mmCIF file of C-alpha atoms in Angstrom:
data_model
loop_
_atom_site.group_PDB
_atom_site.id
_atom_site.type_symbol
_atom_site.label_atom_id
_atom_site.label_comp_id
_atom_site.label_asym_id
_atom_site.label_seq_id
_atom_site.Cartn_x
_atom_site.Cartn_y
_atom_site.Cartn_z
ATOM 1 C CA ASN A 1 66.493 -136.789 -60.015
ATOM 2 C CA ASN A 2 66.545 -133.036 -59.350
ATOM 3 C CA GLU A 3 63.575 -132.696 -57.054
ATOM 4 C CA ALA A 4 63.602 -132.273 -53.281
ATOM 5 C CA MET A 5 60.964 -131.667 -50.686
ATOM 6 C CA LYS A 6 61.175 -130.214 -47.178
ATOM 7 C CA ASN A 7 58.504 -129.064 -44.739
ATOM 8 C CA VAL A 8 59.091 -125.598 -43.287
ATOM 9 C CA THR A 9 57.098 -123.558 -40.818
ATOM 10 C CA VAL A 10 56.440 -120.018 -41.955
ATOM 11 C CA GLY A 11 55.315 -117.501 -39.359
ATOM 12 C CA LEU A 12 52.746 -114.921 -40.254
ATOM 13 C CA PRO A 13 53.714 -111.279 -39.614
ATOM 14 C CA SER A 14 51.154 -111.075 -36.815
ATOM 15 C CA ASP A 15 52.599 -114.065 -34.938
ATOM 16 C CA VAL A 16 54.372 -111.693 -32.475
ATOM 17 C CA ASP A 17 52.979 -108.731 -30.553
ATOM 18 C CA PHE A 18 54.974 -107.420 -27.580
ATOM 19 C CA ALA A 19 52.889 -105.375 -25.146
ATOM 20 C CA ILE A 20 53.272 -103.377 -21.941
ATOM 21 C CA SER A 21 51.064 -100.938 -20.010
ATOM 22 C CA SER A 22 51.630 -98.736 -16.966
ATOM 23 C CA ASN A 23 49.961 -101.452 -14.837
ATOM 24 C CA ASP A 24 52.802 -103.809 -15.859
ATOM 25 C CA ILE A 25 55.472 -101.552 -14.292
ATOM 26 C CA SER A 26 56.249 -101.793 -10.572
ATOM 27 C CA PHE A 27 58.850 -100.638 -8.050
ATOM 28 C CA THR A 28 60.285 -102.603 -5.110
ATOM 29 C CA PRO A 29 59.982 -101.287 -2.516
ATOM 30 C CA PRO A 30 56.983 -99.182 -3.582
ATOM 31 C CA SER A 31 57.668 -96.419 -1.023
ATOM 32 C CA VAL A 32 61.049 -94.799 -1.683
ATOM 33 C CA LEU A 33 63.395 -92.132 -0.394
ATOM 34 C CA PRO A 34 66.138 -90.263 -2.271
ATOM 35 C CA GLY A 35 69.272 -92.422 -2.399
ATOM 36 C CA ASP A 36 67.404 -95.738 -2.140
ATOM 37 C CA ILE A 37 68.438 -98.468 -4.556
ATOM 38 C CA ILE A 38 65.260 -100.067 -5.857
ATOM 39 C CA THR A 39 64.214 -102.677 -8.405
ATOM 40 C CA LEU A 40 62.262 -101.580 -11.463
ATOM 41 C CA SER A 41 60.134 -104.411 -12.860
ATOM 42 C CA ALA A 42 58.287 -104.707 -16.148
ATOM 43 C CA THR A 43 55.970 -107.610 -16.946
ATOM 44 C CA VAL A 44 56.216 -107.891 -20.733
ATOM 45 C CA SER A 45 53.564 -109.775 -22.710
ATOM 46 C CA ASN A 46 53.681 -111.445 -26.092
ATOM 47 C CA LEU A 47 50.113 -111.390 -27.423
ATOM 48 C CA GLY A 48 51.167 -113.391 -30.476
ATOM 49 C CA VAL A 49 51.629 -117.150 -30.755
ATOM 50 C CA ARG A 50 55.323 -117.357 -31.690
ATOM 51 C CA THR A 51 58.153 -117.244 -29.118
ATOM 52 C CA GLU A 52 60.433 -114.271 -29.759
ATOM 53 C CA THR A 53 63.334 -112.362 -28.195
ATOM 54 C CA THR A 54 63.308 -108.603 -27.692
ATOM 55 C CA ARG A 55 65.202 -105.834 -25.949
ATOM 56 C CA VAL A 56 63.601 -104.073 -22.951
ATOM 57 C CA SER A 57 64.845 -100.549 -22.177
ATOM 58 C CA PHE A 58 64.273 -98.759 -18.853
ATOM 59 C CA TYR A 59 64.527 -94.949 -18.808
ATOM 60 C CA GLU A 60 64.495 -92.275 -16.140
ATOM 61 C CA GLY A 61 62.061 -89.899 -17.819
ATOM 62 C CA ASN A 62 60.782 -90.065 -21.375
ATOM 63 C CA PRO A 63 63.543 -90.653 -23.965
ATOM 64 C CA SER A 64 61.687 -88.418 -26.441
ATOM 65 C CA TYR A 65 62.330 -85.518 -24.041
ATOM 66 C CA GLY A 66 65.884 -86.302 -22.910
ATOM 67 C CA GLY A 67 65.197 -89.285 -20.642
ATOM 68 C CA ILE A 68 68.269 -91.216 -19.530
ATOM 69 C CA LYS A 69 68.603 -94.948 -20.201
ATOM 70 C CA VAL A 70 68.975 -96.866 -16.927
ATOM 71 C CA LYS A 71 69.337 -100.362 -18.396
ATOM 72 C CA GLU A 72 68.675 -102.416 -21.487
ATOM 73 C CA THR A 73 68.192 -106.154 -21.272
ATOM 74 C CA SER A 74 67.190 -108.983 -23.574
ATOM 75 C CA ILE A 75 64.304 -111.363 -22.827
ATOM 76 C CA THR A 76 62.630 -114.230 -24.689
ATOM 77 C CA ILE A 77 58.848 -114.352 -24.375
ATOM 78 C CA PRO A 78 56.803 -117.425 -25.321
ATOM 79 C CA GLY A 79 53.726 -116.992 -27.469
ATOM 80 C CA ASN A 80 50.735 -115.914 -25.352
ATOM 81 C CA GLY A 81 53.109 -115.571 -22.390
ATOM 82 C CA THR A 82 54.735 -113.032 -20.099
ATOM 83 C CA VAL A 83 58.271 -112.525 -18.782
ATOM 84 C CA ASP A 84 59.533 -110.087 -16.151
ATOM 85 C CA ALA A 85 62.440 -107.787 -16.939
ATOM 86 C CA THR A 86 64.175 -105.926 -14.095
ATOM 87 C CA ALA A 87 66.691 -103.154 -13.514
ATOM 88 C CA THR A 88 68.193 -101.570 -10.415
ATOM 89 C CA TYR A 89 67.844 -97.810 -9.995
ATOM 90 C CA THR A 90 69.120 -95.255 -7.489
ATOM 91 C CA VAL A 91 66.321 -92.857 -6.553
ATOM 92 C CA THR A 92 67.125 -89.178 -7.071
ATOM 93 C CA GLU A 93 65.637 -86.249 -5.155
ATOM 94 C CA LYS A 94 63.503 -85.130 -8.073
ATOM 95 C CA PRO A 95 60.191 -86.785 -8.901
ATOM 96 C CA THR A 96 60.479 -88.804 -12.083
ATOM 97 C CA THR A 97 58.657 -91.052 -14.481
ATOM 98 C CA ILE A 98 60.060 -94.460 -15.380
ATOM 99 C CA THR A 99 59.548 -95.319 -19.061
ATOM 100 C CA VAL A 100 59.830 -98.859 -20.444
ATOM 101 C CA LEU A 101 60.237 -99.446 -24.191
ATOM 102 C CA LEU A 102 60.073 -102.811 -25.994
ATOM 103 C CA ASP A 103 61.866 -103.556 -29.266
ATOM 104 C CA GLU A 104 63.012 -99.923 -29.314
ATOM 105 C CA ASN A 105 64.880 -100.324 -32.623
ATOM 106 C CA ASP A 106 61.980 -102.158 -34.332
ATOM 107 C CA LEU A 107 64.037 -105.299 -34.978
ATOM 108 C CA VAL A 108 61.013 -107.623 -34.700
ATOM 109 C CA TYR A 109 58.045 -107.324 -37.052
ATOM 110 C CA GLU A 110 54.917 -107.211 -34.875
ATOM 111 C CA LYS A 111 51.182 -107.023 -35.229
ATOM 112 C CA SER A 112 51.243 -103.635 -33.442
ATOM 113 C CA GLU A 113 54.027 -101.267 -32.431
ATOM 114 C CA GLU A 114 51.577 -99.012 -30.557
ATOM 115 C CA ASN A 115 51.719 -101.068 -27.335
ATOM 116 C CA ASN A 116 55.534 -101.174 -27.050
ATOM 117 C CA GLY A 117 55.937 -98.424 -24.468
ATOM 118 C CA ALA A 118 54.540 -97.390 -21.102
ATOM 119 C CA GLU A 119 55.457 -95.147 -18.211
ATOM 120 C CA LYS A 120 54.744 -94.923 -14.517
ATOM 121 C CA ARG A 121 55.359 -92.142 -12.009
ATOM 122 C CA LEU A 122 57.829 -92.951 -9.235
ATOM 123 C CA VAL A 123 56.574 -91.269 -6.058
ATOM 124 C CA ILE A 124 59.374 -90.134 -3.761
ATOM 125 C CA ASN A 125 58.722 -89.586 -0.070
ATOM 126 C CA LEU A 126 59.920 -86.131 0.896
ATOM 127 C CA PRO A 127 59.026 -83.779 3.720
ATOM 128 C CA ASP A 128 56.403 -81.148 2.874
ATOM 129 C CA LEU A 129 56.424 -78.349 5.451
ATOM 130 C CA VAL A 130 53.255 -76.257 5.624
ATOM 131 C CA ILE A 131 52.181 -73.241 7.664
ATOM 132 C CA ARG A 132 48.557 -72.174 7.284
ATOM 133 C CA ASP A 133 47.337 -68.691 8.233
ATOM 134 C CA LYS A 134 45.045 -70.136 10.897
ATOM 135 C CA ASP A 135 48.040 -71.945 12.482
ATOM 136 C CA ILE A 136 49.849 -68.700 13.341
ATOM 137 C CA LYS A 137 48.914 -67.476 16.827
ATOM 138 C CA ILE A 138 49.805 -63.885 17.757
ATOM 139 C CA ASN A 139 49.373 -62.679 21.344
ATOM 140 C CA ARG A 140 50.214 -59.306 22.858
ATOM 141 C CA MET A 141 51.945 -59.704 26.186
ATOM 142 C CA THR A 142 51.306 -57.438 29.240
ATOM 143 C CA ASP A 143 54.691 -55.776 28.772
ATOM 144 C CA GLY A 144 53.703 -54.741 25.208
ATOM 145 C CA SER A 145 55.783 -57.345 23.405
ATOM 146 C CA ILE A 146 54.234 -59.683 20.852
ATOM 147 C CA TYR A 147 54.384 -63.474 21.133
ATOM 148 C CA VAL A 148 54.194 -65.302 17.754
ATOM 149 C CA SER A 149 53.618 -69.049 17.721
ATOM 150 C CA PRO A 150 53.407 -70.719 14.287
ATOM 151 C CA LEU A 151 52.406 -74.378 13.971
ATOM 152 C CA ILE A 152 54.583 -75.992 11.288
ATOM 153 C CA ARG A 153 53.087 -79.186 9.862
ATOM 154 C CA ASN A 154 54.926 -81.859 7.895
ATOM 155 C CA MET A 155 52.438 -83.194 5.338
ATOM 156 C CA GLY A 156 55.156 -85.247 3.576
ATOM 157 C CA GLY A 157 56.051 -88.888 3.834
ATOM 158 C CA ILE A 158 59.159 -88.691 6.016
ATOM 159 C CA ASP A 159 60.266 -86.986 9.219
ATOM 160 C CA VAL A 160 62.587 -83.987 8.890
ATOM 161 C CA ALA A 161 65.284 -82.914 11.363
ATOM 162 C CA ASN A 162 67.143 -79.686 12.090
ATOM 163 C CA VAL A 163 64.603 -77.368 10.460
ATOM 164 C CA SER A 164 65.556 -73.693 10.436
ATOM 165 C CA ALA A 165 62.411 -71.613 11.094
ATOM 166 C CA SER A 166 62.436 -67.809 10.926
ATOM 167 C CA ILE A 167 59.833 -65.119 11.596
ATOM 168 C CA TYR A 168 60.037 -61.817 9.715
ATOM 169 C CA ASN A 169 58.206 -58.525 9.989
ATOM 170 C CA GLY A 170 57.352 -58.231 6.282
ATOM 171 C CA ASN A 171 58.497 -60.223 3.302
ATOM 172 C CA PRO A 172 62.215 -61.138 3.667
ATOM 173 C CA SER A 173 62.773 -60.835 -0.102
ATOM 174 C CA SER A 174 61.451 -57.244 0.036
ATOM 175 C CA GLY A 175 63.456 -56.003 3.005
ATOM 176 C CA GLY A 176 61.444 -57.646 5.822
ATOM 177 C CA ILE A 177 63.174 -57.592 9.206
ATOM 178 C CA LEU A 178 64.139 -60.832 10.983
ATOM 179 C CA ILE A 179 62.341 -60.987 14.338
ATOM 180 C CA ALA A 180 63.303 -64.468 15.518
ATOM 181 C CA SER A 181 64.761 -67.755 14.295
ATOM 182 C CA GLN A 182 65.048 -71.209 15.761
ATOM 183 C CA ILE A 183 66.278 -74.680 14.821
ATOM 184 C CA ILE A 184 63.559 -77.305 15.334
ATOM 185 C CA ASP A 185 65.055 -80.703 16.175
ATOM 186 C CA LEU A 186 62.365 -82.842 14.549
ATOM 187 C CA ILE A 187 59.064 -82.396 12.706
ATOM 188 C CA SER A 188 57.360 -85.764 12.272
ATOM 189 C CA SER A 189 55.494 -86.658 9.104
ATOM 190 C CA GLY A 190 51.730 -86.830 8.959
#
């Protein structure tokens, strides 16, 4: 008697399809300042029917252009399901894009590899000081002196303190002469 029988389940190559889009990436809190420690979240989908485990990689920037890996984690996603992957991140002063890659080393055979990466811009609240030509008032005084009053606006997302403001006769980088300077205690945002 040299016969045996056993039932086995064979998965089709298209039984797994990890997917992510920019809409699946979020930041908590959504409004950030340099130095904040935030949570990066990625809602990863499996569009296939078979449960499978994959690696999720978070990058500061795009790894194809020198992006730096923030974290790599492993998650198991049920068929036709979603799972959240998270990483903590310290916000830098430079604007950046957060990139999330799934199955980066192609360890799992999937229906499509084209939907295994997405990126989202992380908006950092910084001051944005603006002086418009129409906001500079120049008045000649009765004694012949000139009174200059610039309105400095902060169009950024946060207040800024101890702002050094200077007025030059001419361009300072081309030999302009300093007329006056002042430290402004606070310029509120908005």
